[in-house]
CSV table of C-alpha atoms in Angstrom, one decimal:
chain,number,residue,atom,x,y,z
A,1,MET,CA,-4.9,-5.6,7.2
A,2,TYR,CA,-1.9,-6.4,4.8
A,3,ASN,CA,1.4,-5.7,6.7
A,4,THR,CA,4.6,-5.4,4.6
A,5,GLN,CA,7.9,-3.1,4.6
A,6,ILE,CA,8.8,-1.0,1.3
A,7,VAL,CA,11.7,1.0,0.9
A,8,LEU,CA,11.1,4.8,-0.2
A,9,LYS,CA,13.3,6.8,-2.5
A,10,ASN,CA,13.3,10.1,-0.3
A,11,ALA,CA,10.9,11.2,2.7
A,12,GLN,CA,8.6,13.0,0.4
A,13,ASP,CA,7.7,9.8,-1.1
A,14,LYS,CA,5.5,8.9,2.2
A,15,GLU,CA,2.7,11.8,1.3
A,16,LYS,CA,3.3,11.0,-2.5
A,17,ILE,CA,2.4,7.4,-1.9
A,18,ILE,CA,-0.8,8.3,0.2
A,19,ASN,CA,-1.9,10.9,-2.3
A,20,GLU,CA,-1.5,8.5,-5.4
A,21,LEU,CA,-3.4,5.7,-3.8
A,22,ASN,CA,-6.1,8.1,-3.0
A,23,PHE,CA,-8.7,5.5,-2.0
A,24,SER,CA,-11.7,6.1,-3.7
A,25,GLU,CA,-15.2,4.5,-3.1
A,26,GLU,CA,-14.1,1.3,-5.4
A,27,GLY,CA,-10.9,1.2,-2.9
A,28,LYS,CA,-7.4,-0.6,-4.5
A,29,SER,CA,-6.6,-4.4,-4.4
A,30,LEU,CA,-3.1,-5.1,-3.5
A,31,GLN,CA,-2.4,-5.8,-7.1
A,32,GLN,CA,-3.5,-2.1,-8.0
A,33,VAL,CA,-1.2,-0.6,-4.7
A,34,GLU,CA,1.6,-2.9,-6.3
A,35,GLU,CA,1.4,-1.0,-9.5
A,36,ILE,CA,1.7,2.1,-8.3
A,37,PHE,CA,4.6,1.2,-6.0
A,38,PHE,CA,6.5,-0.2,-9.6
A,39,LYS,CA,5.5,2.9,-11.0
A,40,ASN,CA,7.3,5.0,-8.3
A,41,GLY,CA,10.2,2.7,-7.9
A,42,ILE,CA,9.1,1.5,-4.4
A,43,LYS,CA,10.8,-1.3,-3.2
A,44,ILE,CA,8.0,-4.0,-1.2
A,45,LEU,CA,10.3,-6.3,1.3
A,46,GLY,CA,7.7,-8.2,2.8
A,47,SER,CA,8.5,-9.3,5.9
A,48,ILE,CA,11.9,-8.3,6.0
A,49,GLN,CA,13.3,-5.6,7.6
A,50,THR,CA,16.2,-3.5,6.9
A,51,LYS,CA,17.7,0.2,8.1
A,52,ASP,CA,15.8,1.7,5.2
A,53,SER,CA,12.6,0.3,5.6
A,54,ASN,CA,9.1,1.5,6.3
A,55,PRO,CA,6.0,-0.7,8.0
A,56,PHE,CA,3.2,-0.3,5.9
A,57,GLN,CA,0.0,-1.0,6.5
A,58,LEU,CA,-3.2,-1.3,4.1
A,59,ILE,CA,-6.5,-1.9,5.6
A,60,CYS,CA,-9.6,-3.9,4.3
A,61,PHE,CA,-12.8,-3.4,6.0
A,62,ASP,CA,-15.3,-6.4,6.9
A,63,TYR,CA,-13.4,-8.6,4.3
A,64,GLU,CA,-14.5,-7.1,1.4
A,65,THR,CA,-13.4,-8.4,-1.8
A,66,ASN,CA,-13.8,-7.5,-5.7
A,67,PRO,CA,-15.5,-10.1,-7.9
A,68,ASN,CA,-12.2,-11.5,-8.3
A,69,GLY,CA,-12.2,-12.2,-4.8
A,70,ASP,CA,-9.4,-10.0,-4.2
A,71,PHE,CA,-9.3,-7.8,-1.0
A,72,ILE,CA,-10.6,-4.2,-1.5
A,73,TYR,CA,-8.0,-1.9,0.6
A,74,ARG,CA,-9.7,1.6,1.8
A,75,ASP,CA,-7.2,3.0,4.2
A,76,VAL,CA,-3.3,3.1,4.1
A,77,ARG,CA,-0.9,3.6,6.9
A,78,PHE,CA,3.0,4.2,7.6
A,79,ILE,CA,3.5,2.6,11.2
């Protein structure tokens, strides 16, 4: 699992992000997820919590990696 705090621009961003991530059979690396966040103006805070931050979690099953050794994430949760 990868846990972080993110700052959304508005309440609709949660659904938009989940739809854009659309984990297909190949999954997504952390770099691909971060690109989607950057494209949508969503800030990644890491472990810093603020009154505006939302806990966000990516799930990698069985330590699956791509050929570059990056974890492949196949599920997402706002917690």
